[in-house]
XYZ file of C-alpha atoms in Angstrom:
409
model
C -98.459 -152.171 141.370
C -102.129 -152.704 142.051
C -102.193 -149.719 144.420
C -100.597 -147.523 141.764
C -103.187 -148.588 139.184
C -106.027 -147.924 141.630
C -104.629 -144.479 142.384
C -104.338 -143.611 138.687
C -107.925 -144.769 138.065
C -109.192 -142.717 140.998
C -107.365 -139.613 139.779
C -108.693 -140.058 136.242
C -112.245 -140.235 137.593
C -111.726 -136.839 139.215
C -110.350 -135.130 136.107
C -113.836 -133.677 135.430
C -113.594 -131.980 138.848
C -110.592 -129.955 137.632
C -112.413 -129.140 134.407
C -115.501 -128.126 136.389
C -113.552 -125.629 138.512
C -111.824 -124.224 135.441
C -115.128 -123.742 133.588
C -117.346 -122.520 136.439
C -114.852 -119.823 137.432
C -114.395 -119.025 133.748
C -118.149 -118.587 133.356
C -118.381 -116.230 136.289
C -115.386 -114.090 135.279
C -117.034 -113.459 131.902
C -120.215 -112.384 133.634
C -118.619 -110.229 136.351
C -116.047 -108.565 134.077
C -118.004 -107.926 130.885
C -121.673 -107.795 131.898
C -121.390 -104.137 132.938
C -120.224 -103.289 129.412
C -123.248 -105.143 128.036
C -125.577 -103.148 130.312
C -123.961 -99.862 129.291
C -124.315 -100.837 125.642
C -128.007 -101.546 126.351
C -128.481 -97.976 127.606
C -128.039 -98.168 131.393
C -126.088 -95.450 133.208
C -123.499 -96.040 135.948
C -125.959 -95.565 138.806
C -128.420 -98.059 137.316
C -125.622 -100.570 136.722
C -124.443 -100.162 140.305
C -127.902 -100.761 141.748
C -128.344 -103.807 139.529
C -124.997 -105.336 140.536
C -125.765 -104.628 144.225
C -128.521 -107.227 143.961
C -125.895 -109.994 143.873
C -124.443 -109.563 147.389
C -127.885 -108.597 148.738
C -129.572 -111.757 147.432
C -126.609 -113.867 148.567
C -127.411 -112.995 152.197
C -130.556 -115.119 151.842
C -129.522 -117.531 149.090
C -126.440 -118.941 150.833
C -128.290 -120.152 153.966
C -131.112 -121.534 151.806
C -128.868 -123.684 149.598
C -126.664 -124.667 152.520
C -129.739 -125.981 154.346
C -130.873 -128.024 151.337
C -127.361 -129.330 150.780
C -127.264 -130.581 154.372
C -130.769 -132.052 154.071
C -130.157 -133.923 150.805
C -126.565 -134.848 151.649
C -125.791 -134.556 147.924
C -123.747 -131.495 146.961
C -123.417 -132.713 143.377
C -127.188 -132.727 142.889
C -127.568 -129.310 144.522
C -124.910 -127.871 142.224
C -126.634 -129.303 139.173
C -129.912 -127.677 140.254
C -128.171 -124.353 140.846
C -126.294 -124.476 137.527
C -129.419 -125.421 135.585
C -131.335 -122.560 137.212
C -128.470 -120.185 136.410
C -128.414 -121.366 132.789
C -132.148 -120.812 132.325
C -132.283 -117.463 134.097
C -129.280 -116.031 132.265
C -131.370 -116.268 129.105
C -134.045 -114.054 130.698
C -131.380 -111.605 131.899
C -129.911 -111.130 128.435
C -133.252 -111.057 126.596
C -135.429 -109.045 129.010
C -137.237 -106.231 127.236
C -137.606 -103.737 130.102
C -135.509 -102.595 133.077
C -138.121 -104.022 135.443
C -137.791 -107.453 133.824
C -133.990 -107.206 133.973
C -134.078 -106.501 137.729
C -136.517 -109.350 138.386
C -134.476 -111.768 136.271
C -131.264 -110.702 138.058
C -132.776 -111.332 141.504
C -133.696 -114.880 140.489
C -130.365 -115.342 138.684
C -128.338 -114.311 141.745
C -130.441 -116.603 143.934
C -129.089 -119.581 141.981
C -125.651 -118.212 141.081
C -124.308 -116.370 144.144
C -123.816 -119.464 146.408
C -122.178 -121.442 143.587
C -118.581 -120.812 144.649
C -119.271 -121.955 148.216
C -121.010 -125.100 146.972
C -118.192 -125.820 144.510
C -115.704 -125.710 147.403
C -117.969 -128.078 149.337
C -118.003 -130.400 146.327
C -114.188 -130.474 146.223
C -114.056 -131.169 149.965
C -116.474 -134.053 149.475
C -114.327 -135.728 146.820
C -111.057 -135.093 148.695
C -112.318 -135.970 152.183
C -109.644 -138.635 152.636
C -106.911 -136.434 151.152
C -107.566 -132.893 152.430
C -104.230 -131.600 151.110
C -105.499 -132.167 147.566
C -108.173 -129.491 147.982
C -105.749 -126.764 146.884
C -104.695 -128.595 143.731
C -108.321 -128.793 142.564
C -109.247 -125.284 143.735
C -106.280 -123.797 141.875
C -107.880 -124.871 138.607
C -110.581 -122.330 139.380
C -107.981 -119.563 139.631
C -106.428 -120.730 136.363
C -109.835 -120.733 134.674
C -110.582 -117.244 136.012
C -107.347 -115.829 134.557
C -107.198 -117.737 131.255
C -110.864 -117.363 130.309
C -110.818 -113.640 131.152
C -108.056 -112.790 128.689
C -109.414 -115.202 126.052
C -112.977 -113.921 126.377
C -111.831 -110.324 125.915
C -110.370 -111.155 122.511
C -113.435 -113.175 121.483
C -115.866 -110.409 122.533
C -113.815 -107.816 120.639
C -114.288 -109.930 117.515
C -117.939 -110.953 118.006
C -119.263 -107.851 119.750
C -120.590 -107.334 123.286
C -124.128 -108.181 122.096
C -123.030 -111.833 121.739
C -121.958 -112.096 125.382
C -124.908 -114.363 126.231
C -123.726 -117.025 123.770
C -120.274 -117.133 125.346
C -121.593 -117.399 128.913
C -124.163 -120.023 127.932
C -121.644 -122.176 126.056
C -119.116 -122.373 128.887
C -121.834 -122.944 131.495
C -123.223 -125.874 129.465
C -119.725 -127.392 129.373
C -119.426 -126.922 133.151
C -122.726 -128.767 133.702
C -121.395 -131.571 131.505
C -118.292 -131.977 133.690
C -120.445 -132.357 136.828
C -122.492 -135.065 135.107
C -119.240 -136.945 134.397
C -118.246 -137.002 138.064
C -118.776 -140.201 140.072
C -121.701 -140.108 142.545
C -121.129 -138.211 145.778
C -123.849 -139.216 148.200
C -122.691 -137.398 151.290
C -121.821 -133.755 151.690
C -118.487 -132.868 153.229
C -118.528 -132.716 156.989
C -118.470 -129.092 158.050
C -119.166 -127.899 161.589
C -122.650 -126.432 162.013
C -122.943 -122.777 162.878
C -124.820 -122.183 166.118
C -126.296 -118.837 167.043
C -126.233 -119.432 170.762
C -123.268 -117.848 172.461
C -122.328 -115.540 169.584
C -122.250 -112.651 172.057
C -118.897 -114.071 173.208
C -117.293 -112.607 170.076
C -119.907 -110.092 168.867
C -119.244 -108.076 172.046
C -115.499 -108.428 171.555
C -114.361 -104.864 170.832
C -111.324 -106.005 168.862
C -113.441 -108.246 166.647
C -116.031 -105.505 166.075
C -113.294 -102.979 165.237
C -111.708 -105.469 162.822
C -115.058 -106.072 161.072
C -115.924 -102.360 160.776
C -112.471 -101.468 159.456
C -112.753 -104.369 157.012
C -115.957 -102.901 155.592
C -114.285 -99.494 155.163
C -111.337 -101.065 153.312
C -113.368 -103.467 151.195
C -115.999 -101.040 149.848
C -113.513 -99.388 147.409
C -112.425 -102.851 146.277
C -116.051 -103.615 145.359
C -116.269 -100.302 143.496
C -113.238 -101.276 141.455
C -114.492 -104.793 140.727
C -117.843 -103.434 139.578
C -116.708 -100.493 137.472
C -113.151 -101.215 136.331
C -114.298 -102.477 132.921
C -116.318 -99.281 132.375
C -113.315 -97.186 133.476
C -111.078 -98.947 130.958
C -113.654 -98.432 128.198
C -113.948 -94.738 129.132
C -110.176 -94.380 128.701
C -110.440 -95.909 125.239
C -109.589 -99.508 126.105
C -110.899 -102.558 124.249
C -112.554 -105.694 125.622
C -109.174 -107.413 125.206
C -107.707 -104.812 127.563
C -110.442 -105.569 130.107
C -109.590 -109.272 129.900
C -105.885 -108.488 130.316
C -106.604 -106.404 133.420
C -108.576 -109.256 134.997
C -105.820 -111.723 134.068
C -103.123 -109.549 135.653
C -105.230 -109.146 138.802
C -105.320 -112.892 139.448
C -102.369 -114.701 137.874
C -100.056 -114.170 140.875
C -102.731 -114.809 143.524
C -101.686 -118.403 144.258
C -98.034 -117.400 144.687
C -98.949 -114.531 147.032
C -101.107 -116.788 149.203
C -98.298 -119.355 149.345
C -95.815 -116.718 150.534
C -98.209 -115.457 153.210
C -98.816 -119.013 154.395
C -95.114 -119.819 154.439
C -93.586 -116.739 156.039
C -96.260 -114.744 157.898
C -96.024 -114.901 161.682
C -99.306 -115.754 163.395
C -99.051 -113.327 166.336
C -102.030 -110.974 166.558
C -99.961 -107.765 166.566
C -98.073 -108.897 163.445
C -101.323 -109.772 161.664
C -102.976 -106.434 162.519
C -99.842 -104.587 161.435
C -99.925 -106.520 158.177
C -103.550 -105.425 157.602
C -102.432 -101.836 158.115
C -99.699 -102.238 155.480
C -102.142 -103.887 153.057
C -104.526 -100.953 153.581
C -101.670 -98.568 152.699
C -101.125 -100.555 149.492
C -104.844 -100.153 148.787
C -104.318 -96.371 149.156
C -101.512 -96.455 146.599
C -103.590 -98.599 144.260
C -106.606 -96.283 144.280
C -104.451 -93.163 143.862
C -102.794 -94.728 140.827
C -106.191 -95.663 139.399
C -107.517 -92.115 139.897
C -104.525 -90.690 138.016
C -104.483 -93.255 135.180
C -104.754 -91.756 131.705
C -104.316 -94.876 129.544
C -106.127 -98.235 129.717
C -102.822 -100.124 129.788
C -101.930 -98.294 133.004
C -105.158 -99.550 134.580
C -104.380 -103.115 133.468
C -100.935 -103.126 135.071
C -102.170 -101.454 138.266
C -104.452 -104.480 138.697
C -101.388 -106.612 139.499
C -101.613 -105.063 142.967
C -104.932 -106.898 143.431
C -103.014 -110.131 144.053
C -101.338 -108.560 147.094
C -104.075 -106.272 148.388
C -107.184 -108.436 148.107
C -105.412 -111.803 148.476
C -103.337 -110.537 151.387
C -106.224 -108.916 153.227
C -108.506 -111.907 152.939
C -105.828 -114.418 153.990
C -104.599 -112.323 156.911
C -108.180 -111.544 157.910
C -108.957 -115.242 158.278
C -105.927 -115.600 160.569
C -107.019 -112.588 162.642
C -110.465 -114.121 163.205
C -108.785 -117.301 164.451
C -106.781 -115.235 166.949
C -109.654 -113.084 168.197
C -112.379 -115.719 168.613
C -112.494 -118.896 170.763
C -112.301 -122.145 168.725
C -115.922 -123.041 169.443
C -117.131 -119.870 167.659
C -114.620 -119.659 164.808
C -116.889 -121.123 162.120
C -119.564 -118.527 162.901
C -117.004 -115.715 163.141
C -115.490 -116.634 159.773
C -118.994 -116.522 158.299
C -119.511 -113.033 159.755
C -116.173 -111.944 158.279
C -117.092 -113.264 154.833
C -120.620 -111.844 155.108
C -119.381 -108.330 155.826
C -116.492 -108.441 153.332
C -118.466 -109.697 150.326
C -122.117 -109.176 151.294
C -122.565 -105.883 153.128
C -119.556 -104.267 151.455
C -120.778 -105.557 148.098
C -124.113 -103.779 148.430
C -122.580 -100.515 149.698
C -119.750 -100.541 147.166
C -121.956 -101.163 144.136
C -124.541 -98.531 145.100
C -122.069 -95.880 146.252
C -119.686 -96.554 143.381
C -122.462 -96.204 140.817
C -123.648 -92.924 142.324
C -120.127 -91.470 142.533
C -119.176 -92.576 139.028
C -122.408 -91.269 137.496
C -122.292 -87.863 139.190
C -118.576 -87.113 139.590
C -116.668 -89.487 137.301
C -114.376 -92.489 137.698
C -111.411 -90.550 139.086
C -113.563 -89.121 141.890
C -114.782 -92.632 142.720
C -111.196 -93.870 143.082
C -110.200 -90.795 145.110
C -113.016 -91.632 147.520
C -111.643 -95.177 147.626
C -108.237 -93.746 148.566
C -109.713 -91.787 151.473
C -111.595 -94.845 152.749
C -108.476 -97.029 152.526
C -106.499 -94.316 154.327
C -109.072 -94.311 157.132
C -108.778 -98.105 157.321
C -104.975 -97.927 157.435
C -105.132 -95.371 160.263
C -107.613 -97.540 162.158
C -105.477 -100.661 161.861
C -102.406 -98.612 162.806
C -104.100 -97.449 166.012
C -105.313 -101.001 166.697
C -101.755 -102.316 166.231
C -100.350 -99.692 168.615
C -103.014 -100.420 171.236
C -102.438 -104.187 171.102
C -98.686 -103.720 171.221
C -98.866 -101.500 174.299
C -101.841 -103.042 176.136
C -101.721 -106.640 174.893
C -104.637 -108.890 173.963
C -106.443 -110.533 176.865
C -109.352 -112.597 175.529
C -112.021 -113.851 177.894
C -111.770 -117.577 178.408
C -114.350 -118.049 181.127
C -117.058 -119.448 178.836
C -119.450 -121.619 180.848
C -119.134 -125.344 180.157
C -122.891 -125.706 179.669
C -122.625 -123.322 176.719
C -120.187 -125.688 175.028
C -122.609 -128.538 175.643
C -125.457 -126.617 174.026
C -123.484 -125.859 170.860
C-alpha cells in the first residue's frame, strides 16, 4: 500500500511535465503555422518570408551545440530550459514589434538562438525525469504531439476571431504558462546521461558510400517537405481559406502520427534492403502528396491532403533512424544520427525555405509543389536503385576498426 501511495505521489509531481510538453509544442505550432500569415499581413512577400524562416535552421546549426555544451556543464537541464524559454519570451516581443525589416531579421536571429534547440532540450528533460523508467518517455512525449494538434486547431479559430495582428498575445500567453509548468517541476540536478559525440573516427561512416547516398537522397526528399511546412498556410490563404482552415490542416497532419509510428515499430522488418525499399515507397507517397497539393483548388482539399504527412514525414524519419543504425557501427551511431538530423532539419530547412520562397514568389504555389514532386521522384528513383543494388550485391560493412580508435572515443 505504501509503494502504491509513493508511486501516485511521484506521478502527481510529474503532472507539470505533461502540461509543459503540451504547452511548449502548442506555443511552437502557433508560431510555425501562423507567423507567415502575420508577416504577409505586415507587407512581406514570399521570398522575404522564406529568407526570414531560413534563419531558424541556419541558427540552429550553432545554437544546438552551444546549449548542449552548457547543459552538460551545468548538469541542470531544467535551468537551461528556463533560460531558453525566458529568452524566447523576451525576444518574441521584439520580433512582433520591430519597426523595420532589419530589426525583424536581427530579432529573429536572436529568437531562433534561444528557441530552435528547445525541442531537443525538452526531450532531454523528459529523459532526466524518467531515467529509472525509460519506457515512460513516450507517454510524456506524446503530450507534445497532442498539444501540437489541439492547440493548432484551437488557435486557428481564436485568430479568426481576434485577427492575425493579435498573434503575439496568443504566443506570449501560452509560453508564460509553459514557463510556469517548468517552475512547478521538482528539482532535476543532473542531466540525462547521453553518450558524447566524438569527432575522431567519423571517416568510418562519412566515407561509407551507402551512408552518403542515404544522406544526399534524404536532403532531396526533405527539401519539398520544408517548402510545404513553411508556405502551406500562405497557400491555404491564397485559395481563400481561413485561419481555422490552417489550424485544421495542421491538426490533420499530426493527429495520426503516434499511431503510424507505433505500426512502423511493431511490424517493420529491420533488414537493410526492406528499410531502403520502404524509403523508396515513402518517397513515392511524397510524389503523390505534392502532385495533389499542386492541383488543389479548394482550401479543404489542402487540409485533407495533409493527413498524408503522418505517413510520409513520420515514416521517413522513423525508417531513416533505423537505416542509420544498420549502416553505421555502434560506436559511431550517436554521431551519425546527429548528421542525419542535421541534414534533414538543418541543411534542408535552409534550402527549402529559400528555394520555396523564390519559387512561390516568382512562379506561384502550384509551381513550387510541382518542383517538390520532381525532387521526390528523383529521391524515389535513387532509393529504388539503392534497393536494387543492395539486393543484388548485398551490404558488406567494414568491421576492421582498430581497437585503439575505440579506446580514444
